[in-house]
Amino acid sequence: MLNVVLFGPPGAGKGTQSENLVHRFGLVHLSTGDIFRANIKGETELGKLAKSYMDKGALVPDEVTIKMLESEVKKHNAPKGFIFDGFPRTKAQAAALDAFLAENDTTVTAMLALEVPEEELKTRLAKRAETSGRVDDADPAVIQKRIDVYQKETAPVAEFYRDQDKYQGIKGLGTIEEIAQRLYQALEA
Ligand code: AP5
Ligand code: MG
């Protein structure tokens, strides 16, 4: 299996580039943010809980997130692999993913980390706010909070994969196509 953790701060292009990787490698795309938003739309209990954190730019608690991710992985029978977009976001989530994949005789192949300067992230998210309908894009203070939470709680997850020699930084500035080519090269090398 080819299991890719597509990593990066809010607005780095994880969702955009996941689409490219799905087409190129036939992987299953699992975005925890998208799954939470689908639950919010469906007015599920999970959605109600997730919304109370997401609207503020805070992380949904690990226990809930890990359980949800595992149940999503289990829905797929004999996939070529997964793109994990927006997960893991804490070291506890990274450890849980490793353990869960090991139980299923597989592992994370690589973490590809999209590197984008903070000013560019803010520009992209402010622009997306015009069309996304995402509550967490609408307020610059919430965008800043998401970036701060990323730096404090999520960026350290890179260490977890560096220690396993699975980390690769990818320059996330340029056209969508240029960045896609960098990701393909990293995975095909
Ligand atoms: P999530 O949905 O994962 O949001 P995020 O990490 O904040 O990132 P985004 O989806 O905003 O950005 P992206 O990197 O996907 O970029 P995109 O391709 O859209 O999480 C939302 C919330 O859910 C979290 O805050 C948290 O509350 C909760 N959550 C989710 N996962 C969780 C977890 N594991 N644990 C706990 N809580 C969790 O691109 C952004 C914009 O830029 C788009 O408009 C795009 O068109 C544009 N763009 C893309 N590439 C380029 C380019 N090369 N040049 C110019 N513009 C570009
Ligand atoms: Mg996204």
PDB file of N, CA, C and O and ligand atoms in Angstrom, residues 14-15 31 34 37 85 128 134, ligand 2:
ATOM      1  N   LYS A  14      -3.396  21.208   0.921  1.00  0.00           N
ATOM      2  CA  LYS A  14      -3.557  19.763   1.164  1.00  0.00           C
ATOM      3  C   LYS A  14      -4.738  19.203   0.360  1.00  0.00           C
ATOM      4  O   LYS A  14      -4.619  18.177  -0.301  1.00  0.00           O
ATOM      5  N   GLY A  15      -5.870  19.890   0.445  1.00  0.00           N
ATOM      6  CA  GLY A  15      -7.063  19.415  -0.271  1.00  0.00           C
ATOM      7  C   GLY A  15      -6.865  19.468  -1.786  1.00  0.00           C
ATOM      8  O   GLY A  15      -7.172  18.517  -2.507  1.00  0.00           O
ATOM      9  N   SER A  31      -9.872  13.246   4.316  1.00  0.00           N
ATOM     10  CA  SER A  31      -9.643  14.544   4.942  1.00  0.00           C
ATOM     11  C   SER A  31     -10.503  14.616   6.196  1.00  0.00           C
ATOM     12  O   SER A  31     -11.738  14.602   6.106  1.00  0.00           O
ATOM     13  N   ASP A  34     -12.879  17.548   6.020  1.00  0.00           N
ATOM     14  CA  ASP A  34     -14.044  17.315   5.139  1.00  0.00           C
ATOM     15  C   ASP A  34     -15.054  16.383   5.817  1.00  0.00           C
ATOM     16  O   ASP A  34     -16.267  16.592   5.699  1.00  0.00           O
ATOM     17  N   ARG A  37     -16.907  18.298   8.376  1.00  0.00           N
ATOM     18  CA  ARG A  37     -17.870  19.231   7.747  1.00  0.00           C
ATOM     19  C   ARG A  37     -19.099  18.477   7.209  1.00  0.00           C
ATOM     20  O   ARG A  37     -20.220  18.979   7.284  1.00  0.00           O
ATOM     21  N   ASP A  85      -5.176  13.571   4.896  1.00  0.00           N
ATOM     22  CA  ASP A  85      -5.134  15.031   4.729  1.00  0.00           C
ATOM     23  C   ASP A  85      -5.703  15.662   5.995  1.00  0.00           C
ATOM     24  O   ASP A  85      -6.883  15.500   6.297  1.00  0.00           O
ATOM     25  N   ARG A 128     -10.344  32.456  -0.251  1.00  0.00           N
ATOM     26  CA  ARG A 128     -11.277  31.336  -0.270  1.00  0.00           C
ATOM     27  C   ARG A 128     -12.542  31.659   0.527  1.00  0.00           C
ATOM     28  O   ARG A 128     -13.618  31.147   0.235  1.00  0.00           O
ATOM     29  N   ARG A 134     -17.030  28.469   4.672  1.00  0.00           N
ATOM     30  CA  ARG A 134     -16.466  27.905   5.907  1.00  0.00           C
ATOM     31  C   ARG A 134     -16.403  28.982   6.977  1.00  0.00           C
ATOM     32  O   ARG A 134     -15.785  30.037   6.782  1.00  0.00           O
TER      33      ARG A 134
HETATM   34 MG    MG B   2      -8.339  21.135   3.344  1.00  0.00          MG
END
